[in-house]
Amino acid sequence: MTDILIVGGGPAGLSAALFAQKNGLETTVFDTDGTWMHKAHLFNYLGVGSQDGSAFMETARSQVDSFGVDRKQGTEVTDVQQTDAGFEVTTEDDTYQAAYLVLATGANRDLAASLGCDMTDEDTVDVDVTMETSVNDAYATGGMVRAEEWQAVISAGDGAAAALNILTKEKGEHFHDFDTPADADEMFGPEA
């Protein structure tokens, strides 16, 4: 059993994975590589001057991999269920369990609906400001929760919000992920 299962490997899913794994929560991401980022070119993502969406995804995947995220590339999730211990995710070949679930499947809301998450009048997944759904410890992000605001930077923020809320629950106090130059020196060396 891992701490967090994330379904979807676009900006929202990978952002959630980065924040969670970086701060000590074992994280598994299921990524079919169906992200809209392969059709994008980023000019409107803060800190990215101009980058092809596929190149951005390569960088994002490399970053989460460097922190030890268990990324199941090319693995499609066929079902999610709530269990006494948290959640179970089913793929064609296996089942996985975790205390928390983050759904980051773009505009596809089928898994959220099958889990019993409340939906809005616009048929988006109803979440609070932390991205938590009506199902405790299950989160929805990005295009799942917005009718038309499908921006990579918004989705990445949603993933971060979900992970930070999970970390707050796990730590028992409000959790901040704030790095300093000394943290970078320790992790990457002084030349970073």
Coordinates of N, CA and C in Angstrom, one line a residue:
M1 N 0.8 -1.2 0.0 CA 0.0 0.0 0.0 C 0.9 1.2 0.0
T2 N 0.5 2.2 -0.8 CA 1.2 3.5 -0.9 C 0.4 4.5 -0.3
D3 N 0.9 5.8 -0.2 CA 0.2 6.9 0.4 C -0.8 7.5 -0.5
I4 N -0.4 7.8 -1.7 CA -1.3 8.5 -2.7 C -1.2 7.8 -4.0
L5 N -2.4 7.6 -4.6 CA -2.5 7.1 -6.0 C -3.1 8.3 -6.8
I6 N -2.4 8.6 -7.9 CA -2.8 9.7 -8.8 C -3.1 9.1 -10.2
V7 N -4.3 9.4 -10.6 CA -4.7 8.9 -11.9 C -4.6 10.1 -12.9
G8 N -3.7 10.1 -13.8 CA -3.4 11.1 -14.7 C -2.1 11.7 -14.6
G9 N -1.3 11.8 -15.7 CA 0.0 12.3 -15.6 C 0.3 13.6 -16.4
G10 N -0.7 14.5 -16.4 CA -0.5 15.8 -17.0 C 0.0 16.8 -15.9
P11 N -0.1 18.1 -16.2 CA 0.4 19.0 -15.2 C -0.2 18.9 -13.8
A12 N -1.5 18.6 -13.7 CA -2.2 18.5 -12.4 C -1.6 17.2 -11.6
G13 N -1.6 16.1 -12.3 CA -1.2 14.9 -11.7 C 0.3 14.9 -11.3
L14 N 1.1 15.4 -12.2 CA 2.5 15.5 -11.9 C 2.9 16.5 -10.8
S15 N 2.1 17.6 -10.8 CA 2.3 18.6 -9.7 C 2.0 18.0 -8.4
A16 N 0.9 17.3 -8.3 CA 0.5 16.6 -7.0 C 1.5 15.6 -6.6
A17 N 2.0 14.9 -7.6 CA 3.0 13.9 -7.3 C 4.3 14.5 -6.8
L18 N 4.7 15.6 -7.4 CA 6.0 16.3 -7.0 C 5.9 16.7 -5.5
F19 N 4.8 17.5 -5.2 CA 4.6 18.0 -3.9 C 4.6 16.9 -2.8
A20 N 3.8 15.8 -3.2 CA 3.6 14.7 -2.2 C 4.9 13.9 -2.0
Q21 N 5.5 13.5 -3.0 CA 6.7 12.6 -2.9 C 7.9 13.4 -2.3
K22 N 8.1 14.6 -2.8 CA 9.1 15.5 -2.3 C 9.1 15.7 -0.8
N23 N 7.9 15.6 -0.2 CA 7.6 15.8 1.2 C 7.3 14.5 2.0
G24 N 7.8 13.4 1.4 CA 7.8 12.1 2.2 C 6.6 11.2 2.0
L25 N 5.7 11.5 1.1 CA 4.6 10.6 0.9 C 4.8 9.7 -0.3
E26 N 4.7 8.4 -0.2 CA 4.9 7.5 -1.3 C 3.8 7.7 -2.3
T27 N 4.2 7.9 -3.5 CA 3.2 8.4 -4.6 C 3.4 7.5 -5.8
T28 N 2.2 7.1 -6.3 CA 2.2 6.3 -7.6 C 1.3 7.1 -8.6
V29 N 1.8 7.3 -9.8 CA 1.0 8.0 -10.8 C 0.8 7.0 -12.0
F30 N -0.5 7.0 -12.5 CA -0.9 6.2 -13.6 C -1.0 7.2 -14.8
D31 N -0.3 7.0 -15.9 CA -0.2 8.0 -16.9 C -0.3 7.3 -18.3
T32 N -1.4 7.6 -19.0 CA -1.6 7.0 -20.3 C -1.0 7.9 -21.4
D33 N -0.5 9.1 -21.0 CA 0.1 10.0 -21.9 C -1.0 10.6 -22.9
G34 N -2.2 10.7 -22.4 CA -3.3 11.3 -23.2 C -3.4 12.8 -22.9
T35 N -2.4 13.4 -22.3 CA -2.5 14.8 -22.0 C -2.7 15.8 -23.2
W36 N -3.5 16.8 -23.0 CA -3.6 17.8 -24.0 C -2.3 18.6 -24.3
M37 N -1.4 18.4 -23.4 CA -0.1 19.2 -23.5 C 0.6 18.9 -24.8
H38 N 0.4 17.7 -25.4 CA 1.0 17.4 -26.7 C 0.5 18.2 -27.8
K39 N -0.6 18.9 -27.6 CA -1.2 19.8 -28.6 C -0.8 21.3 -28.3
A40 N -0.1 21.5 -27.2 CA 0.1 22.9 -26.7 C 1.5 23.4 -27.0
H41 N 1.6 24.7 -27.0 CA 2.9 25.4 -27.0 C 2.7 26.5 -25.9
L42 N 3.6 26.4 -24.9 CA 3.4 27.3 -23.7 C 4.1 28.7 -24.0
F43 N 3.3 29.7 -23.9 CA 3.7 31.1 -23.8 C 3.1 31.7 -22.5
N44 N 2.1 31.1 -21.9 CA 1.4 31.7 -20.8 C 1.6 31.0 -19.5
Y45 N 2.7 30.2 -19.4 CA 3.0 29.5 -18.1 C 4.1 30.3 -17.5
L46 N 3.8 30.8 -16.3 CA 4.8 31.7 -15.6 C 6.1 30.9 -15.5
G47 N 7.2 31.6 -15.9 CA 8.5 31.0 -15.8 C 9.0 30.2 -17.0
V48 N 8.1 30.0 -17.9 CA 8.4 29.3 -19.2 C 8.2 30.3 -20.3
G49 N 9.3 30.8 -20.9 CA 9.2 31.8 -22.0 C 8.4 31.2 -23.2
S50 N 8.9 30.1 -23.7 CA 8.3 29.5 -24.9 C 8.8 28.1 -24.9
Q51 N 7.8 27.1 -24.8 CA 8.2 25.7 -24.8 C 7.1 24.9 -25.4
D52 N 7.5 23.9 -26.2 CA 6.5 22.9 -26.8 C 6.0 22.1 -25.6
G53 N 4.7 21.8 -25.7 CA 4.0 21.1 -24.6 C 4.6 19.7 -24.3
S54 N 5.0 19.0 -25.4 CA 5.6 17.7 -25.2 C 7.0 17.8 -24.5
A55 N 7.7 18.8 -24.8 CA 9.0 19.0 -24.2 C 8.8 19.4 -22.7
F56 N 7.8 20.2 -22.4 CA 7.4 20.5 -21.0 C 7.1 19.2 -20.3
M57 N 6.4 18.3 -20.9 CA 6.0 17.1 -20.2 C 7.2 16.2 -19.9
E58 N 8.2 16.2 -20.9 CA 9.4 15.4 -20.6 C 10.1 16.0 -19.4
T59 N 10.2 17.3 -19.3 CA 10.9 17.9 -18.1 C 10.1 17.6 -16.9
A60 N 8.8 17.7 -16.9 CA 8.0 17.4 -15.7 C 8.1 16.0 -15.2
R61 N 8.1 15.1 -16.2 CA 8.3 13.7 -15.8 C 9.6 13.4 -15.2
S62 N 10.6 14.0 -15.8 CA 12.0 13.8 -15.3 C 12.1 14.4 -13.9
Q63 N 11.4 15.5 -13.6 CA 11.5 16.1 -12.3 C 10.8 15.2 -11.3
V64 N 9.7 14.6 -11.5 CA 9.0 13.8 -10.5 C 9.8 12.4 -10.4
D65 N 10.3 12.0 -11.5 CA 11.1 10.7 -11.4 C 12.3 10.9 -10.5
S66 N 12.9 12.1 -10.6 CA 14.1 12.4 -9.8 C 13.8 12.4 -8.3
F67 N 12.6 12.5 -7.9 CA 12.2 12.5 -6.5 C 11.7 11.1 -6.1
G68 N 11.6 10.2 -7.1 CA 11.3 8.8 -6.7 C 9.8 8.4 -6.9
V69 N 9.0 9.2 -7.6 CA 7.6 8.9 -7.8 C 7.6 7.6 -8.6
D70 N 6.7 6.7 -8.2 CA 6.5 5.5 -9.0 C 5.5 5.8 -10.1
R71 N 6.0 6.0 -11.3 CA 5.2 6.4 -12.4 C 4.9 5.3 -13.3
K72 N 3.7 4.9 -13.4 CA 3.3 3.8 -14.3 C 2.9 4.3 -15.7
Q73 N 3.9 4.5 -16.5 CA 3.7 5.1 -17.8 C 3.0 4.1 -18.7
G74 N 2.0 4.6 -19.4 CA 1.2 3.7 -20.3 C 0.2 2.8 -19.6
T75 N 0.0 3.0 -18.3 CA -1.0 2.1 -17.6 C -2.3 2.9 -17.4
E76 N -3.3 2.3 -17.9 CA -4.7 2.8 -17.8 C -5.4 2.3 -16.6
V77 N -6.0 3.2 -15.9 CA -6.9 2.8 -14.7 C -8.3 2.6 -15.3
T78 N -8.8 1.4 -14.9 CA -10.1 1.0 -15.4 C -11.2 1.2 -14.3
D79 N -10.8 1.3 -13.0 CA -11.8 1.4 -12.0 C -11.1 2.0 -10.7
V80 N -11.9 2.8 -10.0 CA -11.5 3.2 -8.6 C -12.6 3.0 -7.7
Q81 N -12.2 2.5 -6.5 CA -13.2 2.2 -5.4 C -12.7 2.7 -4.1
Q82 N -13.7 3.1 -3.2 CA -13.3 3.4 -1.9 C -13.3 2.1 -1.1
T83 N -12.4 2.0 -0.2 CA -12.3 0.8 0.7 C -12.2 1.3 2.1
D84 N -12.2 0.4 3.1 CA -12.0 0.7 4.5 C -10.7 1.4 4.8
A85 N -9.7 1.1 4.0 CA -8.3 1.6 4.2 C -8.1 2.9 3.4
G86 N -9.0 3.2 2.5 CA -8.8 4.3 1.6 C -9.3 4.1 0.2
F87 N -8.5 3.8 -0.8 CA -8.9 3.6 -2.1 C -8.2 2.5 -2.8
E88 N -8.9 1.9 -3.8 CA -8.3 0.8 -4.6 C -8.4 1.3 -6.1
V89 N -7.3 1.2 -6.8 CA -7.3 1.5 -8.2 C -7.0 0.2 -9.0
T90 N -7.8 0.0 -10.0 CA -7.7 -1.2 -10.8 C -7.2 -0.9 -12.2
T91 N -6.2 -1.6 -12.6 CA -5.7 -1.5 -14.0 C -5.9 -2.9 -14.7
E92 N -5.5 -3.0 -15.9 CA -5.7 -4.2 -16.7 C -5.0 -5.4 -16.0
D93 N -3.8 -5.1 -15.4 CA -2.9 -6.1 -14.9 C -2.9 -6.2 -13.3
D94 N -3.4 -5.2 -12.6 CA -3.2 -5.3 -11.1 C -4.1 -4.3 -10.4
T95 N -4.1 -4.4 -9.1 CA -4.8 -3.4 -8.2 C -3.8 -2.8 -7.3
Y96 N -4.1 -1.6 -6.9 CA -3.2 -0.8 -6.1 C -4.0 -0.1 -5.0
Q97 N -3.5 0.1 -3.8 CA -4.2 0.7 -2.7 C -3.4 1.8 -2.1
A98 N -4.2 2.8 -1.6 CA -3.6 4.0 -1.0 C -4.6 4.6 0.0
A99 N -4.1 5.4 0.8 CA -5.0 6.2 1.7 C -5.7 7.3 1.0
Y100 N -5.0 7.9 0.0 CA -5.6 9.1 -0.7 C -5.6 8.8 -2.2
L101 N -6.5 9.5 -2.9 CA -6.7 9.4 -4.3 C -6.7 10.8 -4.9
V102 N -6.0 11.0 -6.0 CA -6.1 12.3 -6.7 C -6.4 11.9 -8.2
L103 N -7.5 12.5 -8.6 CA -8.0 12.2 -10.0 C -7.6 13.4 -10.9
A104 N -6.8 13.2 -11.9 CA -6.3 14.3 -12.8 C -6.5 13.8 -14.2
T105 N -7.7 13.5 -14.6 CA -8.0 12.9 -15.9 C -8.5 13.9 -16.9
G106 N -8.2 15.2 -16.8 CA -8.7 16.2 -17.8 C -10.2 16.3 -17.7
A107 N -10.8 16.4 -18.8 CA -12.3 16.6 -18.9 C -13.0 15.3 -18.7
N108 N -12.3 14.1 -18.6 CA -12.9 12.8 -18.4 C -13.3 12.7 -16.9
R109 N -14.5 12.7 -16.6 CA -15.0 12.7 -15.2 C -15.6 11.3 -14.9
D110 N -15.4 10.3 -15.7 CA -16.1 9.0 -15.5 C -15.7 8.4 -14.2
L111 N -14.4 8.4 -13.8 CA -13.9 7.7 -12.6 C -14.5 8.4 -11.4
A112 N -14.5 9.8 -11.4 CA -15.1 10.5 -10.3 C -16.6 10.2 -10.1
A113 N -17.3 10.1 -11.2 CA -18.7 9.8 -11.2 C -18.9 8.4 -10.6
S114 N -18.1 7.4 -11.1 CA -18.3 6.0 -10.6 C -17.9 5.9 -9.1
L115 N -17.0 6.8 -8.6 CA -16.6 6.8 -7.2 C -17.7 7.4 -6.3
G116 N -18.7 8.1 -7.0 CA -19.8 8.8 -6.2 C -19.5 10.2 -5.8
C117 N -18.5 10.8 -6.5 CA -18.3 12.2 -6.2 C -19.4 13.1 -6.7
D118 N -19.8 14.1 -5.9 CA -20.9 15.0 -6.3 C -20.4 15.8 -7.5
M119 N -21.4 16.1 -8.4 CA -21.1 16.8 -9.6 C -21.9 18.2 -9.5
T120 N -21.4 19.2 -10.3 CA -22.1 20.5 -10.3 C -23.1 20.4 -11.4
D121 N -23.9 21.5 -11.5 CA -24.8 21.7 -12.6 C -24.2 21.7 -14.0
E122 N -22.9 22.0 -14.0 CA -22.2 22.0 -15.3 C -21.5 20.7 -15.6
D123 N -21.8 19.7 -14.8 CA -21.3 18.3 -14.9 C -19.8 18.3 -14.7
T124 N -19.3 19.2 -13.9 CA -17.9 19.1 -13.4 C -17.9 18.5 -12.0
V125 N -16.8 18.0 -11.6 CA -16.7 17.5 -10.2 C -16.7 18.6 -9.2
D126 N -17.5 18.5 -8.2 CA -17.6 19.5 -7.2 C -16.5 19.3 -6.2
V127 N -15.7 20.3 -6.0 CA -14.6 20.3 -5.1 C -14.6 21.5 -4.2
D128 N -13.9 21.5 -3.1 CA -13.7 22.7 -2.3 C -12.4 23.3 -2.7
V129 N -11.9 24.3 -2.0 CA -10.7 25.1 -2.4 C -9.5 24.2 -2.3
T130 N -9.5 23.2 -1.6 CA -8.3 22.3 -1.5 C -8.4 21.2 -2.6
M131 N -9.4 21.2 -3.4 CA -9.6 20.2 -4.5 C -10.2 18.9 -4.0
E132 N -10.6 18.8 -2.7 CA -11.2 17.6 -2.1 C -12.6 17.5 -2.6
T133 N -13.0 16.3 -3.0 CA -14.4 16.0 -3.5 C -15.3 15.7 -2.3
S134 N -16.5 15.4 -2.6 CA -17.5 15.0 -1.6 C -17.1 13.6 -0.9
V135 N -16.2 12.9 -1.6 CA -15.7 11.6 -1.1 C -14.4 12.0 -0.3
N136 N -14.4 11.8 1.0 CA -13.3 12.1 1.9 C -12.0 11.5 1.3
D137 N -11.0 12.3 1.3 CA -9.6 11.9 0.9 C -9.5 11.6 -0.6
A138 N -10.5 12.0 -1.4 CA -10.4 11.9 -2.9 C -10.5 13.3 -3.4
Y139 N -9.6 13.5 -4.3 CA -9.4 14.9 -4.9 C -9.6 14.8 -6.4
A140 N -10.1 15.9 -7.0 CA -10.2 16.1 -8.4 C -9.6 17.4 -8.8
T141 N -9.0 17.5 -10.0 CA -8.1 18.6 -10.4 C -8.4 19.0 -11.8
G142 N -7.9 20.1 -12.2 CA -7.8 20.5 -13.6 C -9.2 20.6 -14.3
G143 N -9.2 20.0 -15.5 CA -10.4 20.1 -16.4 C -11.6 19.3 -15.8
M144 N -11.3 18.5 -14.8 CA -12.4 17.8 -14.2 C -13.3 18.7 -13.4
V145 N -12.7 19.8 -12.9 CA -13.5 20.7 -12.0 C -13.8 22.0 -12.6
R146 N -13.5 22.2 -13.8 CA -13.8 23.5 -14.5 C -14.4 23.2 -15.9
A147 N -15.5 23.9 -16.1 CA -16.2 23.7 -17.4 C -15.3 24.1 -18.6
E148 N -14.6 25.2 -18.6 CA -13.9 25.6 -19.7 C -12.5 26.2 -19.4
E149 N -12.1 26.3 -18.2 CA -10.8 26.9 -17.9 C -9.7 25.8 -17.8
W150 N -9.3 25.4 -19.0 CA -8.3 24.3 -19.1 C -7.0 24.9 -19.4
Q151 N -6.3 25.3 -18.4 CA -4.9 25.9 -18.6 C -3.9 25.0 -17.8
A152 N -2.8 24.8 -18.4 CA -1.8 24.0 -17.7 C -1.4 24.6 -16.3
V153 N -1.2 25.9 -16.3 CA -0.8 26.5 -15.0 C -1.9 26.4 -13.9
I154 N -3.1 26.5 -14.3 CA -4.2 26.3 -13.4 C -4.3 24.9 -12.9
S155 N -4.1 23.9 -13.8 CA -4.1 22.5 -13.4 C -3.0 22.2 -12.5
A156 N -1.8 22.7 -12.8 CA -0.6 22.4 -11.9 C -0.9 23.0 -10.5
G157 N -1.5 24.1 -10.4 CA -1.9 24.7 -9.1 C -2.9 23.8 -8.4
D158 N -3.9 23.3 -9.1 CA -4.9 22.4 -8.5 C -4.2 21.1 -7.9
G159 N -3.2 20.6 -8.7 CA -2.5 19.4 -8.2 C -1.7 19.7 -6.9
A160 N -1.1 20.9 -6.9 CA -0.3 21.3 -5.7 C -1.3 21.5 -4.6
A161 N -2.4 22.1 -4.8 CA -3.4 22.3 -3.7 C -3.8 21.0 -3.1
A162 N -4.1 20.0 -3.9 CA -4.5 18.7 -3.5 C -3.4 18.1 -2.6
A163 N -2.2 18.1 -3.1 CA -1.1 17.5 -2.4 C -0.8 18.2 -1.0
L164 N -0.9 19.5 -1.1 CA -0.7 20.3 0.2 C -1.8 20.0 1.2
N165 N -3.0 19.8 0.8 CA -4.1 19.4 1.7 C -3.8 18.1 2.3
I166 N -3.4 17.1 1.5 CA -3.1 15.8 2.0 C -1.9 15.8 3.0
L167 N -0.9 16.6 2.6 CA 0.2 16.8 3.6 C -0.2 17.4 4.9
T168 N -1.1 18.4 4.8 CA -1.6 19.0 6.0 C -2.4 18.0 6.9
K169 N -3.2 17.1 6.3 CA -3.8 16.0 7.0 C -2.8 15.1 7.6
E170 N -1.8 14.7 6.9 CA -0.8 13.8 7.4 C 0.0 14.3 8.5
K171 N 0.4 15.6 8.4 CA 1.3 16.2 9.4 C 0.5 16.7 10.6
G172 N -0.8 16.9 10.5 CA -1.6 17.3 11.6 C -1.5 18.8 11.9
E173 N -1.0 19.5 10.9 CA -0.9 21.0 11.0 C -0.8 21.5 9.6
H174 N -1.1 22.8 9.4 CA -1.1 23.4 8.1 C 0.3 23.3 7.6
F175 N 0.4 22.7 6.4 CA 1.7 22.4 5.8 C 2.1 23.4 4.7
H176 N 3.3 23.9 4.7 CA 3.8 24.8 3.6 C 5.0 24.1 3.0
D177 N 5.0 24.1 1.7 CA 6.2 23.6 0.9 C 7.0 24.9 0.4
F178 N 7.9 25.3 1.2 CA 8.7 26.5 0.9 C 10.2 26.2 0.9
D179 N 10.8 26.2 -0.2 CA 12.2 25.9 -0.3 C 13.1 27.2 -0.3
T180 N 14.3 27.0 0.2 CA 15.2 28.2 0.2 C 16.5 27.8 -0.6
P181 N 17.3 28.8 -0.9 CA 18.6 28.5 -1.6 C 19.4 27.4 -0.9
A182 N 19.4 27.4 0.4 CA 20.1 26.4 1.2 C 19.6 25.0 0.9
D183 N 18.2 24.9 0.7 CA 17.6 23.6 0.4 C 18.1 23.1 -1.0
A184 N 18.2 24.0 -1.9 CA 18.7 23.7 -3.3 C 20.2 23.2 -3.2
D185 N 21.0 24.0 -2.4 CA 22.4 23.6 -2.3 C 22.5 22.2 -1.7
E186 N 21.7 21.9 -0.7 CA 21.7 20.6 -0.1 C 21.3 19.5 -1.1
M187 N 20.3 19.7 -1.9 CA 19.8 18.7 -2.8 C 20.6 18.6 -4.1
F188 N 21.0 19.7 -4.6 CA 21.6 19.7 -6.0 C 23.1 20.1 -6.0
G189 N 23.6 20.6 -4.9 CA 25.0 21.1 -4.8 C 25.0 22.6 -5.0
P190 N 26.1 23.2 -4.5 CA 26.2 24.7 -4.6 C 26.1 25.3 -6.0
E191 N 26.4 24.5 -7.0 CA 26.4 25.1 -8.3 C 25.0 25.2 -8.9
A192 N 24.0 24.6 -8.2 CA 22.6 24.7 -8.7 C 22.1 26.1 -8.7

